[in-house]
Amino acid sequence: PVSVFSIRPADVSFAMWSMAKAAYVLDKGIFDHLAALMASKDMMEKTNTRLVAQALWSCAKIEEYDESFLDVHQYDESIKDDAMIKRMGCVDRYLSYLIAHREKLTATQISQTVLSVGRLRIADPFIHDQLADTALRSKHSMNAREIANVVWGFSKVLYPDSSIIVELINEVTTTSKQNECTSQEASNMLYSLGRLQIRDTVAFVSLNAIMM
């Protein structure tokens, strides 16, 4: 067996990502062990924003699959809740790291992080505000898909600052990014406007035009 001390943060994060991409939810004990290992003090001291954002995304994806799986299969809710509590403890540590190192986040990592916060319904206004500020300052380096993911993620936690949402959407609709924006991405941003009850005529018209 490989010693835990010889495992690198990259090994753990990519193993989590692989399991999440494969929708492997039948035996999440291995995933949860990896999540806890990644969140350990030793790993957090050696890691970087890319690996932590990827681990966070993986936790959010597994949680999403978990809900779908439970719709079809009967499982002991107490077991599910216990596992979720432990996993969310890891998520808290990942988010603390990412917020502390937010200046180093790339456009992709910002997108992954906000998307994960939305999927996990993280109800923490401080985290929301820190990520919103980071996303806004990085909007020029983000592509249409990344912005759509950020907007969707914020809609899932009912982020209250409509001006930031509209500014992010405008970054797509008023620049050359509109040419790379897909109908699905435009649809997701329209959904977000509706969910957040943002009545911005220009944004609605521009996104509908992309869909057409």
Short mmCIF file of C-alpha atoms in Angstrom, two decimals:
data_model
loop_
_atom_site.label_atom_id
_atom_site.label_comp_id
_atom_site.label_asym_id
_atom_site.label_seq_id
_atom_site.Cartn_x
_atom_site.Cartn_y
_atom_site.Cartn_z
CA PRO A 1 0.00 0.00 0.00
CA VAL A 2 1.03 3.58 -0.68
CA SER A 3 1.79 5.64 2.41
CA VAL A 4 -0.59 8.55 2.98
CA PHE A 5 2.45 10.76 3.44
CA SER A 6 3.63 10.03 -0.12
CA ILE A 7 0.36 11.17 -1.68
CA ARG A 8 0.43 14.66 -3.16
CA PRO A 9 -2.48 17.14 -3.23
CA ALA A 10 -2.56 16.73 -7.03
CA ASP A 11 -3.07 12.97 -6.66
CA VAL A 12 -6.00 13.46 -4.29
CA SER A 13 -7.68 16.26 -6.21
CA PHE A 14 -7.49 14.46 -9.56
CA ALA A 15 -8.77 11.23 -8.00
CA MET A 16 -11.77 13.14 -6.63
CA TRP A 17 -12.32 14.78 -10.02
CA SER A 18 -12.23 11.40 -11.79
CA MET A 19 -14.83 9.92 -9.44
CA ALA A 20 -17.09 12.95 -9.82
CA LYS A 21 -16.81 12.92 -13.63
CA ALA A 22 -17.63 9.22 -13.66
CA ALA A 23 -20.66 9.77 -11.41
CA TYR A 24 -19.36 7.09 -9.06
CA VAL A 25 -21.85 7.24 -6.16
CA LEU A 26 -22.43 3.58 -5.26
CA ASP A 27 -19.61 3.60 -2.73
CA LYS A 28 -18.76 7.14 -1.70
CA GLY A 29 -16.59 6.03 1.23
CA ILE A 30 -13.48 6.30 -0.94
CA PHE A 31 -14.49 9.73 -2.22
CA ASP A 32 -15.23 11.01 1.27
CA HIS A 33 -11.88 9.69 2.51
CA LEU A 34 -10.14 11.58 -0.31
CA ALA A 35 -12.16 14.73 0.44
CA ALA A 36 -11.12 14.59 4.10
CA LEU A 37 -7.51 13.95 3.14
CA MET A 38 -7.52 16.90 0.75
CA ALA A 39 -8.96 19.12 3.52
CA SER A 40 -6.31 18.09 6.03
CA LYS A 41 -3.88 20.70 7.39
CA ASP A 42 -0.91 19.01 5.74
CA MET A 43 -2.53 18.99 2.30
CA MET A 44 -3.83 22.54 2.61
CA GLU A 45 -0.30 23.76 3.28
CA LYS A 46 1.01 22.12 0.09
CA THR A 47 -1.81 22.73 -2.36
CA ASN A 48 -2.83 25.51 -4.75
CA THR A 49 -6.03 27.19 -5.93
CA ARG A 50 -6.37 24.98 -8.99
CA LEU A 51 -6.43 21.77 -6.96
CA VAL A 52 -8.71 23.13 -4.24
CA ALA A 53 -11.22 24.57 -6.76
CA GLN A 54 -11.23 21.18 -8.49
CA ALA A 55 -11.82 19.36 -5.20
CA LEU A 56 -14.69 21.73 -4.36
CA TRP A 57 -16.23 21.20 -7.81
CA SER A 58 -15.94 17.44 -7.31
CA CYS A 59 -17.77 17.59 -3.96
CA ALA A 60 -20.55 19.65 -5.53
CA LYS A 61 -20.87 17.25 -8.46
CA ILE A 62 -20.98 14.19 -6.20
CA GLU A 63 -23.65 15.90 -4.08
CA GLU A 64 -25.67 16.57 -7.23
CA TYR A 65 -25.43 12.93 -8.31
CA ASP A 66 -26.26 11.89 -4.75
CA GLU A 67 -29.61 13.67 -4.90
CA SER A 68 -30.47 12.08 -8.26
CA PHE A 69 -29.43 8.65 -6.99
CA LEU A 70 -31.60 8.95 -3.89
CA ASP A 71 -34.62 9.79 -6.03
CA VAL A 72 -34.45 6.25 -7.46
CA HIS A 73 -32.98 4.20 -4.60
CA GLN A 74 -34.04 3.86 -0.97
CA TYR A 75 -31.21 4.69 1.42
CA ASP A 76 -31.00 5.37 5.14
CA GLU A 77 -31.34 9.15 5.42
CA SER A 78 -29.30 9.23 8.65
CA ILE A 79 -26.32 7.70 6.82
CA LYS A 80 -26.71 10.21 4.01
CA ASP A 81 -26.93 13.12 6.45
CA ASP A 82 -23.85 11.99 8.38
CA ALA A 83 -21.81 11.72 5.19
CA MET A 84 -23.09 15.08 3.99
CA ILE A 85 -22.14 16.79 7.26
CA LYS A 86 -18.59 15.44 6.99
CA ARG A 87 -18.34 16.39 3.32
CA MET A 88 -19.61 19.91 4.01
CA GLY A 89 -16.91 20.27 6.65
CA CYS A 90 -14.38 19.66 3.89
CA VAL A 91 -16.20 22.12 1.63
CA ASP A 92 -15.92 24.79 4.32
CA ARG A 93 -12.14 24.31 4.45
CA TYR A 94 -11.85 24.45 0.66
CA LEU A 95 -13.86 27.67 0.50
CA SER A 96 -11.85 29.25 3.32
CA TYR A 97 -8.69 28.50 1.35
CA LEU A 98 -10.08 29.85 -1.92
CA ILE A 99 -11.37 33.05 -0.34
CA ALA A 100 -8.02 33.60 1.39
CA HIS A 101 -6.24 33.15 -1.96
CA ARG A 102 -8.88 34.75 -4.18
CA GLU A 103 -6.33 37.07 -5.82
CA LYS A 104 -4.73 33.99 -7.37
CA LEU A 105 -7.93 32.52 -8.79
CA THR A 106 -8.04 32.18 -12.57
CA ALA A 107 -11.20 32.73 -14.60
CA THR A 108 -11.82 28.97 -14.74
CA GLN A 109 -11.32 28.60 -10.99
CA ILE A 110 -13.73 31.46 -10.24
CA SER A 111 -16.31 29.80 -12.47
CA GLN A 112 -15.81 26.40 -10.82
CA THR A 113 -16.04 27.90 -7.35
CA VAL A 114 -19.21 29.95 -7.86
CA LEU A 115 -20.85 27.07 -9.73
CA SER A 116 -20.05 24.78 -6.78
CA VAL A 117 -21.36 27.30 -4.25
CA GLY A 118 -24.61 27.36 -6.21
CA ARG A 119 -24.89 23.58 -6.48
CA LEU A 120 -24.23 23.18 -2.77
CA ARG A 121 -26.54 26.10 -1.83
CA ILE A 122 -23.85 27.67 0.34
CA ALA A 123 -25.75 30.34 2.32
CA ASP A 124 -22.91 32.60 3.40
CA PRO A 125 -23.20 36.27 2.35
CA PHE A 126 -19.51 36.92 3.09
CA ILE A 127 -18.44 34.18 0.65
CA HIS A 128 -20.95 35.41 -1.92
CA ASP A 129 -19.68 38.99 -1.73
CA GLN A 130 -16.01 37.99 -1.89
CA LEU A 131 -16.61 35.81 -4.94
CA ALA A 132 -18.81 38.42 -6.62
CA ASP A 133 -16.10 41.04 -6.23
CA THR A 134 -13.49 38.62 -7.58
CA ALA A 135 -15.68 37.67 -10.55
CA LEU A 136 -16.38 41.28 -11.39
CA ARG A 137 -12.70 42.21 -11.39
CA SER A 138 -11.91 39.20 -13.59
CA LYS A 139 -14.82 39.53 -16.03
CA HIS A 140 -12.64 40.61 -18.96
CA SER A 141 -10.57 37.41 -18.74
CA MET A 142 -13.62 35.14 -18.49
CA ASN A 143 -15.28 33.56 -21.52
CA ALA A 144 -19.02 33.34 -22.09
CA ARG A 145 -19.34 29.89 -20.55
CA GLU A 146 -17.48 30.89 -17.41
CA ILE A 147 -19.64 33.98 -16.95
CA ALA A 148 -22.82 31.97 -17.54
CA ASN A 149 -21.70 29.50 -14.85
CA VAL A 150 -20.98 32.32 -12.41
CA VAL A 151 -24.37 33.93 -13.04
CA TRP A 152 -26.14 30.57 -12.67
CA GLY A 153 -24.27 29.82 -9.45
CA PHE A 154 -25.24 33.15 -7.92
CA SER A 155 -28.87 32.63 -8.95
CA LYS A 156 -28.95 29.36 -7.01
CA VAL A 157 -28.04 31.16 -3.76
CA LEU A 158 -30.34 34.08 -4.60
CA TYR A 159 -27.53 36.62 -4.62
CA PRO A 160 -29.20 39.99 -3.97
CA ASP A 161 -26.95 42.44 -5.87
CA SER A 162 -28.66 42.64 -9.25
CA SER A 163 -26.19 45.23 -10.57
CA ILE A 164 -23.34 42.71 -10.44
CA ILE A 165 -25.39 40.05 -12.22
CA VAL A 166 -26.37 42.48 -14.97
CA GLU A 167 -22.79 43.73 -15.34
CA LEU A 168 -21.54 40.17 -15.78
CA ILE A 169 -24.22 39.43 -18.38
CA ASN A 170 -23.41 42.68 -20.20
CA GLU A 171 -19.81 41.54 -20.45
CA VAL A 172 -21.14 38.76 -22.71
CA THR A 173 -23.85 40.60 -24.61
CA THR A 174 -21.96 43.83 -25.37
CA THR A 175 -18.58 42.37 -26.39
CA SER A 176 -17.27 39.85 -28.90
CA LYS A 177 -18.07 37.17 -26.30
CA GLN A 178 -21.62 37.15 -27.64
CA ASN A 179 -20.25 35.37 -30.71
CA GLU A 180 -18.99 32.45 -28.60
CA CYS A 181 -22.04 32.30 -26.33
CA THR A 182 -24.18 29.22 -26.98
CA SER A 183 -27.96 29.03 -26.77
CA GLN A 184 -27.63 26.89 -23.64
CA GLU A 185 -25.45 29.49 -21.93
CA ALA A 186 -27.82 32.30 -22.91
CA SER A 187 -30.73 30.21 -21.63
CA ASN A 188 -28.98 29.66 -18.29
CA MET A 189 -28.44 33.39 -17.88
CA LEU A 190 -32.08 34.09 -18.76
CA TYR A 191 -33.12 31.51 -16.17
CA SER A 192 -30.91 33.28 -13.63
CA LEU A 193 -32.50 36.65 -14.36
CA GLY A 194 -35.91 35.11 -13.82
CA ARG A 195 -34.93 33.30 -10.63
CA LEU A 196 -33.43 36.49 -9.20
CA GLN A 197 -36.41 38.55 -10.43
CA ILE A 198 -34.15 40.97 -12.27
CA ARG A 199 -36.20 42.97 -14.76
CA ASP A 200 -33.51 44.28 -17.09
CA THR A 201 -35.00 44.75 -20.55
CA VAL A 202 -31.68 45.16 -22.35
CA ALA A 203 -30.26 41.98 -20.84
CA PHE A 204 -33.40 39.99 -21.72
CA VAL A 205 -33.49 41.26 -25.30
CA SER A 206 -29.77 40.67 -25.85
CA LEU A 207 -29.85 37.12 -24.47
CA ASN A 208 -32.96 36.26 -26.46
CA ALA A 209 -31.22 37.52 -29.60
CA ILE A 210 -28.31 35.14 -28.94
CA MET A 211 -30.76 32.25 -28.55
CA MET A 212 -32.38 33.06 -31.88
#
